[in-house]
Amino acid sequence: MEKVEIVLNSLPMSGGDGPNSYSKNSHLQRKTTSLLKETIDKLILEKLDAKTLISGSNTFRIADLGCATGPNTFFLVDDIIKSVETSLRKSNSSKPEFLVYFNDLPENDFNTLFTSLPQDTSYLAVGVPGSFYGRVIPRSSVHIVVTVGATHWLSSVPKEVLDKRSKAWNKGKVHYSNAAKEVVKAYERQFGRDMGKFLEVRAKELVSGGLLVVGMCGIPKGMPFSNLADSVMYTSMAEVLIQMQSQGLITEEQADTFNIPIYSASPEEVTFLVETNGCFTVESMELMNPAAWLKRAVNVEDVRQWMICIKATMGSLFINHFGDHILDVFFDRLTEKLVGLTEKIESSYREKLMLFFALKRK
């Protein structure tokens, strides 16, 4: 398989535990992750033969890939462990030791992650720095691999998008939303390469019968990305950058070469890649509403909170490209622009936009 080039410096969440940090501003992600609790619990109870998996060892191993800085990863891991323990009790098996691998890019703030690790954890914890598009865990050693809110991040911006000679040159935009079809195809191909590599290395790390559980940005097959609320955000981002360029706050070169490496895949795209890989059976593949907890119309405060989370999530991407001096100015302007588009955001498609899938290693 083609080697995947990995951009390591641009994707970690904002570190520390200050007012702008990911650990303090990931509450929307927590709400979305909590929607998966019942689904993951049911999967473990019905699809995972935990008793057989630990028959040759007294250690059950779990990996959270793209764990960031907490606390969401701890809630997720606790829920998984409780489900495994329930499964083992039902089969009259003794309780094993649990070992959890917390993985993220080397630049991730692991100090904040482990400083905030609850004191009363029921497991041993290990930090594993490295991109999940490569091997991060010993071969045939882990029983459950989970990753939520991470695999829509591509390993890099597609090269064609940054090539002025290419039809996919994405001048004036920051994403494939509302872009030329060549740009969309470039992102699509990059996702195919990345997810193909992701599945290849996970197949080496998981034991036979182990589960790979993924939650990521998704989209119904054939739906234009321009229908989504995120499209309003990406279009507004580009407009703010053009304004800042005109004021001399950033250069034209900086504006024209900034693209956000995020791709929303359809279930059909992922299913094809899983079938091509051939090492897994599909136990679940569905689109879910990531904001099912929101039972009313989107309001101005919702937009402001959304942007606080986006800043904590994408801040390092902007700092890496433009420098840290523009971050607050950019997000202040972006927030005010989107506040004025609250009705447009409310009317955008926001239903089936989280792709959840679970695969079992053959």
PDB file of N, CA and C in Angstrom, residues 196-279:
ATOM      1  N   GLY A 196      -7.656   3.400   4.361  1.00  0.00           N
ATOM      2  CA  GLY A 196      -7.096   2.117   3.961  1.00  0.00           C
ATOM      3  C   GLY A 196      -5.903   1.744   4.832  1.00  0.00           C
ATOM      4  N   LYS A 197      -5.025   2.715   5.075  1.00  0.00           N
ATOM      5  CA  LYS A 197      -3.861   2.479   5.925  1.00  0.00           C
ATOM      6  C   LYS A 197      -4.288   2.244   7.378  1.00  0.00           C
ATOM      7  N   PHE A 198      -5.264   3.022   7.845  1.00  0.00           N
ATOM      8  CA  PHE A 198      -5.782   2.876   9.208  1.00  0.00           C
ATOM      9  C   PHE A 198      -6.280   1.452   9.447  1.00  0.00           C
ATOM     10  N   LEU A 199      -7.057   0.926   8.513  1.00  0.00           N
ATOM     11  CA  LEU A 199      -7.594  -0.425   8.647  1.00  0.00           C
ATOM     12  C   LEU A 199      -6.476  -1.467   8.578  1.00  0.00           C
ATOM     13  N   GLU A 200      -5.506  -1.218   7.734  1.00  0.00           N
ATOM     14  CA  GLU A 200      -4.391  -2.159   7.576  1.00  0.00           C
ATOM     15  C   GLU A 200      -3.606  -2.324   8.877  1.00  0.00           C
ATOM     16  N   VAL A 201      -3.291  -1.215   9.532  1.00  0.00           N
ATOM     17  CA  VAL A 201      -2.493  -1.318  10.766  1.00  0.00           C
ATOM     18  C   VAL A 201      -3.328  -1.789  11.944  1.00  0.00           C
ATOM     19  N   ARG A 202      -4.609  -1.426  11.984  1.00  0.00           N
ATOM     20  CA  ARG A 202      -5.454  -1.924  13.077  1.00  0.00           C
ATOM     21  C   ARG A 202      -5.623  -3.447  12.972  1.00  0.00           C
ATOM     22  N   ALA A 203      -5.679  -3.957  11.749  1.00  0.00           N
ATOM     23  CA  ALA A 203      -5.806  -5.405  11.563  1.00  0.00           C
ATOM     24  C   ALA A 203      -4.604  -6.135  12.151  1.00  0.00           C
ATOM     25  N   LYS A 204      -3.447  -5.492  12.130  1.00  0.00           N
ATOM     26  CA  LYS A 204      -2.245  -6.105  12.704  1.00  0.00           C
ATOM     27  C   LYS A 204      -2.253  -6.042  14.233  1.00  0.00           C
ATOM     28  N   GLU A 205      -2.870  -5.020  14.784  1.00  0.00           N
ATOM     29  CA  GLU A 205      -2.813  -4.796  16.229  1.00  0.00           C
ATOM     30  C   GLU A 205      -3.893  -5.536  17.005  1.00  0.00           C
ATOM     31  N   LEU A 206      -5.060  -5.712  16.406  1.00  0.00           N
ATOM     32  CA  LEU A 206      -6.176  -6.360  17.089  1.00  0.00           C
ATOM     33  C   LEU A 206      -6.026  -7.881  17.102  1.00  0.00           C
ATOM     34  N   VAL A 207      -6.464  -8.490  18.192  1.00  0.00           N
ATOM     35  CA  VAL A 207      -6.529  -9.948  18.239  1.00  0.00           C
ATOM     36  C   VAL A 207      -7.718 -10.405  17.405  1.00  0.00           C
ATOM     37  N   SER A 208      -7.689 -11.649  16.983  1.00  0.00           N
ATOM     38  CA  SER A 208      -8.838 -12.209  16.273  1.00  0.00           C
ATOM     39  C   SER A 208     -10.051 -12.193  17.200  1.00  0.00           C
ATOM     40  N   GLY A 209     -11.155 -11.640  16.717  1.00  0.00           N
ATOM     41  CA  GLY A 209     -12.353 -11.494  17.541  1.00  0.00           C
ATOM     42  C   GLY A 209     -12.445 -10.162  18.252  1.00  0.00           C
ATOM     43  N   GLY A 210     -11.373  -9.351  18.148  1.00  0.00           N
ATOM     44  CA  GLY A 210     -11.378  -8.029  18.763  1.00  0.00           C
ATOM     45  C   GLY A 210     -12.233  -7.046  17.986  1.00  0.00           C
ATOM     46  N   LEU A 211     -12.604  -5.947  18.641  1.00  0.00           N
ATOM     47  CA  LEU A 211     -13.494  -4.953  18.026  1.00  0.00           C
ATOM     48  C   LEU A 211     -12.765  -3.648  17.737  1.00  0.00           C
ATOM     49  N   LEU A 212     -13.074  -3.079  16.575  1.00  0.00           N
ATOM     50  CA  LEU A 212     -12.654  -1.725  16.205  1.00  0.00           C
ATOM     51  C   LEU A 212     -13.917  -0.874  16.157  1.00  0.00           C
ATOM     52  N   VAL A 213     -13.979   0.149  17.013  1.00  0.00           N
ATOM     53  CA  VAL A 213     -15.178   0.979  17.153  1.00  0.00           C
ATOM     54  C   VAL A 213     -14.820   2.416  16.785  1.00  0.00           C
ATOM     55  N   VAL A 214     -15.546   2.987  15.817  1.00  0.00           N
ATOM     56  CA  VAL A 214     -15.194   4.304  15.277  1.00  0.00           C
ATOM     57  C   VAL A 214     -16.421   5.211  15.219  1.00  0.00           C
ATOM     58  N   GLY A 215     -16.244   6.461  15.685  1.00  0.00           N
ATOM     59  CA  GLY A 215     -17.243   7.510  15.484  1.00  0.00           C
ATOM     60  C   GLY A 215     -16.543   8.689  14.827  1.00  0.00           C
ATOM     61  N   MET A 216     -17.068   9.184  13.729  1.00  0.00           N
ATOM     62  CA  MET A 216     -16.413  10.254  12.981  1.00  0.00           C
ATOM     63  C   MET A 216     -17.449  11.079  12.220  1.00  0.00           C
ATOM     64  N   CYS A 217     -17.022  12.167  11.627  1.00  0.00           N
ATOM     65  CA  CYS A 217     -17.937  12.958  10.803  1.00  0.00           C
ATOM     66  C   CYS A 217     -18.372  12.134   9.597  1.00  0.00           C
ATOM     67  N   GLY A 218     -19.664  12.162   9.329  1.00  0.00           N
ATOM     68  CA  GLY A 218     -20.200  11.406   8.202  1.00  0.00           C
ATOM     69  C   GLY A 218     -21.189  12.233   7.410  1.00  0.00           C
ATOM     70  N   ILE A 219     -21.690  11.650   6.334  1.00  0.00           N
ATOM     71  CA  ILE A 219     -22.648  12.337   5.478  1.00  0.00           C
ATOM     72  C   ILE A 219     -23.396  11.295   4.649  1.00  0.00           C
ATOM     73  N   PRO A 220     -24.687  11.493   4.406  1.00  0.00           N
ATOM     74  CA  PRO A 220     -25.409  10.549   3.549  1.00  0.00           C
ATOM     75  C   PRO A 220     -24.826  10.538   2.131  1.00  0.00           C
ATOM     76  N   LYS A 221     -24.788   9.386   1.521  1.00  0.00           N
ATOM     77  CA  LYS A 221     -24.244   9.250   0.169  1.00  0.00           C
ATOM     78  C   LYS A 221     -24.959  10.190  -0.793  1.00  0.00           C
ATOM     79  N   GLY A 222     -24.177  10.938  -1.569  1.00  0.00           N
ATOM     80  CA  GLY A 222     -24.728  11.818  -2.593  1.00  0.00           C
ATOM     81  C   GLY A 222     -25.129  13.196  -2.112  1.00  0.00           C
ATOM     82  N   MET A 223     -25.131  13.434  -0.799  1.00  0.00           N
ATOM     83  CA  MET A 223     -25.522  14.750  -0.293  1.00  0.00           C
ATOM     84  C   MET A 223     -24.374  15.739  -0.467  1.00  0.00           C
ATOM     85  N   PRO A 224     -24.610  16.900  -1.068  1.00  0.00           N
ATOM     86  CA  PRO A 224     -23.557  17.913  -1.169  1.00  0.00           C
ATOM     87  C   PRO A 224     -23.176  18.436   0.213  1.00  0.00           C
ATOM     88  N   PHE A 225     -21.897  18.619   0.447  1.00  0.00           N
ATOM     89  CA  PHE A 225     -21.453  19.131   1.746  1.00  0.00           C
ATOM     90  C   PHE A 225     -22.002  20.530   1.995  1.00  0.00           C
ATOM     91  N   SER A 226     -22.319  21.239   0.932  1.00  0.00           N
ATOM     92  CA  SER A 226     -22.834  22.608   1.056  1.00  0.00           C
ATOM     93  C   SER A 226     -24.170  22.666   1.788  1.00  0.00           C
ATOM     94  N   ASN A 227     -24.838  21.515   1.957  1.00  0.00           N
ATOM     95  CA  ASN A 227     -26.107  21.482   2.694  1.00  0.00           C
ATOM     96  C   ASN A 227     -25.909  21.567   4.204  1.00  0.00           C
ATOM     97  N   LEU A 228     -24.677  21.384   4.661  1.00  0.00           N
ATOM     98  CA  LEU A 228     -24.410  21.226   6.091  1.00  0.00           C
ATOM     99  C   LEU A 228     -24.072  22.544   6.781  1.00  0.00           C
ATOM    100  N   ALA A 229     -24.291  22.576   8.089  1.00  0.00           N
ATOM    101  CA  ALA A 229     -23.931  23.749   8.887  1.00  0.00           C
ATOM    102  C   ALA A 229     -22.428  23.993   8.852  1.00  0.00           C
ATOM    103  N   ASP A 230     -21.642  22.921   8.819  1.00  0.00           N
ATOM    104  CA  ASP A 230     -20.186  23.083   8.742  1.00  0.00           C
ATOM    105  C   ASP A 230     -19.764  23.823   7.482  1.00  0.00           C
ATOM    106  N   SER A 231     -20.547  23.684   6.425  1.00  0.00           N
ATOM    107  CA  SER A 231     -20.241  24.411   5.189  1.00  0.00           C
ATOM    108  C   SER A 231     -20.347  25.912   5.396  1.00  0.00           C
ATOM    109  N   VAL A 232     -21.347  26.335   6.179  1.00  0.00           N
ATOM    110  CA  VAL A 232     -21.491  27.756   6.506  1.00  0.00           C
ATOM    111  C   VAL A 232     -20.240  28.231   7.248  1.00  0.00           C
ATOM    112  N   MET A 233     -19.750  27.393   8.155  1.00  0.00           N
ATOM    113  CA  MET A 233     -18.554  27.740   8.922  1.00  0.00           C
ATOM    114  C   MET A 233     -17.334  27.851   8.010  1.00  0.00           C
ATOM    115  N   TYR A 234     -17.115  26.871   7.143  1.00  0.00           N
ATOM    116  CA  TYR A 234     -15.921  26.887   6.298  1.00  0.00           C
ATOM    117  C   TYR A 234     -15.949  28.045   5.304  1.00  0.00           C
ATOM    118  N   THR A 235     -17.129  28.337   4.770  1.00  0.00           N
ATOM    119  CA  THR A 235     -17.261  29.484   3.864  1.00  0.00           C
ATOM    120  C   THR A 235     -16.960  30.777   4.605  1.00  0.00           C
ATOM    121  N   SER A 236     -17.443  30.899   5.818  1.00  0.00           N
ATOM    122  CA  SER A 236     -17.193  32.089   6.632  1.00  0.00           C
ATOM    123  C   SER A 236     -15.714  32.207   7.001  1.00  0.00           C
ATOM    124  N   MET A 237     -15.077  31.084   7.269  1.00  0.00           N
ATOM    125  CA  MET A 237     -13.639  31.093   7.556  1.00  0.00           C
ATOM    126  C   MET A 237     -12.864  31.701   6.391  1.00  0.00           C
ATOM    127  N   ALA A 238     -13.190  31.247   5.182  1.00  0.00           N
ATOM    128  CA  ALA A 238     -12.495  31.756   3.996  1.00  0.00           C
ATOM    129  C   ALA A 238     -12.718  33.255   3.840  1.00  0.00           C
ATOM    130  N   GLU A 239     -13.933  33.710   4.082  1.00  0.00           N
ATOM    131  CA  GLU A 239     -14.242  35.136   3.948  1.00  0.00           C
ATOM    132  C   GLU A 239     -13.488  35.970   4.972  1.00  0.00           C
ATOM    133  N   VAL A 240     -13.372  35.465   6.199  1.00  0.00           N
ATOM    134  CA  VAL A 240     -12.625  36.186   7.237  1.00  0.00           C
ATOM    135  C   VAL A 240     -11.144  36.258   6.863  1.00  0.00           C
ATOM    136  N   LEU A 241     -10.600  35.177   6.343  1.00  0.00           N
ATOM    137  CA  LEU A 241      -9.187  35.174   5.945  1.00  0.00           C
ATOM    138  C   LEU A 241      -8.923  36.154   4.806  1.00  0.00           C
ATOM    139  N   ILE A 242      -9.831  36.217   3.845  1.00  0.00           N
ATOM    140  CA  ILE A 242      -9.683  37.170   2.742  1.00  0.00           C
ATOM    141  C   ILE A 242      -9.725  38.608   3.264  1.00  0.00           C
ATOM    142  N   GLN A 243     -10.614  38.851   4.220  1.00  0.00           N
ATOM    143  CA  GLN A 243     -10.684  40.183   4.845  1.00  0.00           C
ATOM    144  C   GLN A 243      -9.382  40.511   5.573  1.00  0.00           C
ATOM    145  N   MET A 244      -8.852  39.560   6.309  1.00  0.00           N
ATOM    146  CA  MET A 244      -7.609  39.780   7.047  1.00  0.00           C
ATOM    147  C   MET A 244      -6.422  39.974   6.106  1.00  0.00           C
ATOM    148  N   GLN A 245      -6.473  39.290   4.969  1.00  0.00           N
ATOM    149  CA  GLN A 245      -5.430  39.482   3.956  1.00  0.00           C
ATOM    150  C   GLN A 245      -5.475  40.898   3.395  1.00  0.00           C
ATOM    151  N   SER A 246      -6.682  41.376   3.125  1.00  0.00           N
ATOM    152  CA  SER A 246      -6.839  42.727   2.556  1.00  0.00           C
ATOM    153  C   SER A 246      -6.366  43.804   3.530  1.00  0.00           C
ATOM    154  N   GLN A 247      -6.361  43.468   4.811  1.00  0.00           N
ATOM    155  CA  GLN A 247      -5.920  44.413   5.838  1.00  0.00           C
ATOM    156  C   GLN A 247      -4.441  44.231   6.196  1.00  0.00           C
ATOM    157  N   GLY A 248      -3.779  43.308   5.504  1.00  0.00           N
ATOM    158  CA  GLY A 248      -2.362  43.097   5.729  1.00  0.00           C
ATOM    159  C   GLY A 248      -2.021  42.290   6.959  1.00  0.00           C
ATOM    160  N   LEU A 249      -3.030  41.614   7.556  1.00  0.00           N
ATOM    161  CA  LEU A 249      -2.777  40.829   8.763  1.00  0.00           C
ATOM    162  C   LEU A 249      -2.173  39.465   8.437  1.00  0.00           C
ATOM    163  N   ILE A 250      -2.462  38.970   7.244  1.00  0.00           N
ATOM    164  CA  ILE A 250      -1.838  37.748   6.746  1.00  0.00           C
ATOM    165  C   ILE A 250      -1.492  37.970   5.283  1.00  0.00           C
ATOM    166  N   THR A 251      -0.638  37.131   4.721  1.00  0.00           N
ATOM    167  CA  THR A 251      -0.237  37.293   3.326  1.00  0.00           C
ATOM    168  C   THR A 251      -1.183  36.537   2.393  1.00  0.00           C
ATOM    169  N   GLU A 252      -1.129  36.906   1.123  1.00  0.00           N
ATOM    170  CA  GLU A 252      -1.941  36.204   0.116  1.00  0.00           C
ATOM    171  C   GLU A 252      -1.531  34.738   0.041  1.00  0.00           C
ATOM    172  N   GLU A 253      -0.228  34.480   0.117  1.00  0.00           N
ATOM    173  CA  GLU A 253       0.274  33.103   0.077  1.00  0.00           C
ATOM    174  C   GLU A 253      -0.277  32.294   1.246  1.00  0.00           C
ATOM    175  N   GLN A 254      -0.314  32.884   2.438  1.00  0.00           N
ATOM    176  CA  GLN A 254      -0.861  32.185   3.602  1.00  0.00           C
ATOM    177  C   GLN A 254      -2.336  31.866   3.408  1.00  0.00           C
ATOM    178  N   ALA A 255      -3.081  32.835   2.894  1.00  0.00           N
ATOM    179  CA  ALA A 255      -4.519  32.635   2.696  1.00  0.00           C
ATOM    180  C   ALA A 255      -4.799  31.557   1.647  1.00  0.00           C
ATOM    181  N   ASP A 256      -4.027  31.568   0.567  1.00  0.00           N
ATOM    182  CA  ASP A 256      -4.301  30.657  -0.547  1.00  0.00           C
ATOM    183  C   ASP A 256      -3.868  29.222  -0.277  1.00  0.00           C
ATOM    184  N   THR A 257      -2.981  29.027   0.690  1.00  0.00           N
ATOM    185  CA  THR A 257      -2.461  27.675   0.941  1.00  0.00           C
ATOM    186  C   THR A 257      -2.993  27.064   2.235  1.00  0.00           C
ATOM    187  N   PHE A 258      -3.998  27.701   2.823  1.00  0.00           N
ATOM    188  CA  PHE A 258      -4.572  27.147   4.050  1.00  0.00           C
ATOM    189  C   PHE A 258      -5.801  26.319   3.720  1.00  0.00           C
ATOM    190  N   ASN A 259      -5.754  25.049   4.053  1.00  0.00           N
ATOM    191  CA  ASN A 259      -6.890  24.146   3.867  1.00  0.00           C
ATOM    192  C   ASN A 259      -7.025  23.264   5.095  1.00  0.00           C
ATOM    193  N   ILE A 260      -8.241  22.963   5.466  1.00  0.00           N
ATOM    194  CA  ILE A 260      -8.503  22.150   6.649  1.00  0.00           C
ATOM    195  C   ILE A 260      -8.665  20.689   6.234  1.00  0.00           C
ATOM    196  N   PRO A 261      -7.801  19.816   6.744  1.00  0.00           N
ATOM    197  CA  PRO A 261      -7.807  18.408   6.307  1.00  0.00           C
ATOM    198  C   PRO A 261      -8.828  17.543   7.030  1.00  0.00           C
ATOM    199  N   ILE A 262     -10.096  17.855   6.800  1.00  0.00           N
ATOM    200  CA  ILE A 262     -11.189  17.087   7.400  1.00  0.00           C
ATOM    201  C   ILE A 262     -12.095  16.583   6.285  1.00  0.00           C
ATOM    202  N   TYR A 263     -12.493  15.320   6.386  1.00  0.00           N
ATOM    203  CA  TYR A 263     -13.355  14.727   5.357  1.00  0.00           C
ATOM    204  C   TYR A 263     -14.501  13.965   6.017  1.00  0.00           C
ATOM    205  N   SER A 264     -15.705  14.199   5.533  1.00  0.00           N
ATOM    206  CA  SER A 264     -16.888  13.475   6.016  1.00  0.00           C
ATOM    207  C   SER A 264     -17.213  12.363   5.029  1.00  0.00           C
ATOM    208  N   ALA A 265     -17.162  11.136   5.497  1.00  0.00           N
ATOM    209  CA  ALA A 265     -17.361   9.977   4.627  1.00  0.00           C
ATOM    210  C   ALA A 265     -18.774   9.423   4.744  1.00  0.00           C
ATOM    211  N   SER A 266     -19.226   8.788   3.689  1.00  0.00           N
ATOM    212  CA  SER A 266     -20.511   8.096   3.714  1.00  0.00           C
ATOM    213  C   SER A 266     -20.295   6.657   4.174  1.00  0.00           C
ATOM    214  N   PRO A 267     -21.336   6.007   4.674  1.00  0.00           N
ATOM    215  CA  PRO A 267     -21.203   4.584   5.060  1.00  0.00           C
ATOM    216  C   PRO A 267     -20.737   3.722   3.896  1.00  0.00           C
ATOM    217  N   GLU A 268     -21.182   4.066   2.693  1.00  0.00           N
ATOM    218  CA  GLU A 268     -20.816   3.272   1.518  1.00  0.00           C
ATOM    219  C   GLU A 268     -19.319   3.356   1.234  1.00  0.00           C
ATOM    220  N   GLU A 269     -18.730   4.539   1.422  1.00  0.00           N
ATOM    221  CA  GLU A 269     -17.295   4.689   1.205  1.00  0.00           C
ATOM    222  C   GLU A 269     -16.502   3.818   2.172  1.00  0.00           C
ATOM    223  N   VAL A 270     -16.876   3.861   3.447  1.00  0.00           N
ATOM    224  CA  VAL A 270     -16.149   3.088   4.446  1.00  0.00           C
ATOM    225  C   VAL A 270     -16.369   1.594   4.241  1.00  0.00           C
ATOM    226  N   THR A 271     -17.586   1.194   3.918  1.00  0.00           N
ATOM    227  CA  THR A 271     -17.872  -0.220   3.669  1.00  0.00           C
ATOM    228  C   THR A 271     -17.000  -0.761   2.544  1.00  0.00           C
ATOM    229  N   PHE A 272     -16.853   0.016   1.481  1.00  0.00           N
ATOM    230  CA  PHE A 272     -15.999  -0.398   0.358  1.00  0.00           C
ATOM    231  C   PHE A 272     -14.562  -0.610   0.819  1.00  0.00           C
ATOM    232  N   LEU A 273     -14.051   0.307   1.638  1.00  0.00           N
ATOM    233  CA  LEU A 273     -12.673   0.209   2.115  1.00  0.00           C
ATOM    234  C   LEU A 273     -12.490  -0.984   3.049  1.00  0.00           C
ATOM    235  N   VAL A 274     -13.511  -1.266   3.872  1.00  0.00           N
ATOM    236  CA  VAL A 274     -13.457  -2.426   4.764  1.00  0.00           C
ATOM    237  C   VAL A 274     -13.442  -3.712   3.943  1.00  0.00           C
ATOM    238  N   GLU A 275     -14.291  -3.774   2.936  1.00  0.00           N
ATOM    239  CA  GLU A 275     -14.337  -4.965   2.083  1.00  0.00           C
ATOM    240  C   GLU A 275     -13.038  -5.142   1.315  1.00  0.00           C
ATOM    241  N   THR A 276     -12.436  -4.046   0.875  1.00  0.00           N
ATOM    242  CA  THR A 276     -11.155  -4.108   0.174  1.00  0.00           C
ATOM    243  C   THR A 276     -10.062  -4.622   1.101  1.00  0.00           C
ATOM    244  N   ASN A 277     -10.100  -4.198   2.366  1.00  0.00           N
ATOM    245  CA  ASN A 277      -9.117  -4.649   3.343  1.00  0.00           C
ATOM    246  C   ASN A 277      -9.241  -6.152   3.599  1.00  0.00           C
ATOM    247  N   GLY A 278     -10.456  -6.607   3.812  1.00  0.00           N
ATOM    248  CA  GLY A 278     -10.707  -8.036   3.917  1.00  0.00           C
ATOM    249  C   GLY A 278     -10.439  -8.690   5.263  1.00  0.00           C
ATOM    250  N   CYS A 279     -10.016  -7.905   6.267  1.00  0.00           N
ATOM    251  CA  CYS A 279      -9.651  -8.491   7.566  1.00  0.00           C
ATOM    252  C   CYS A 279     -10.742  -8.368   8.619  1.00  0.00           C
TER     253      CYS A 279
END
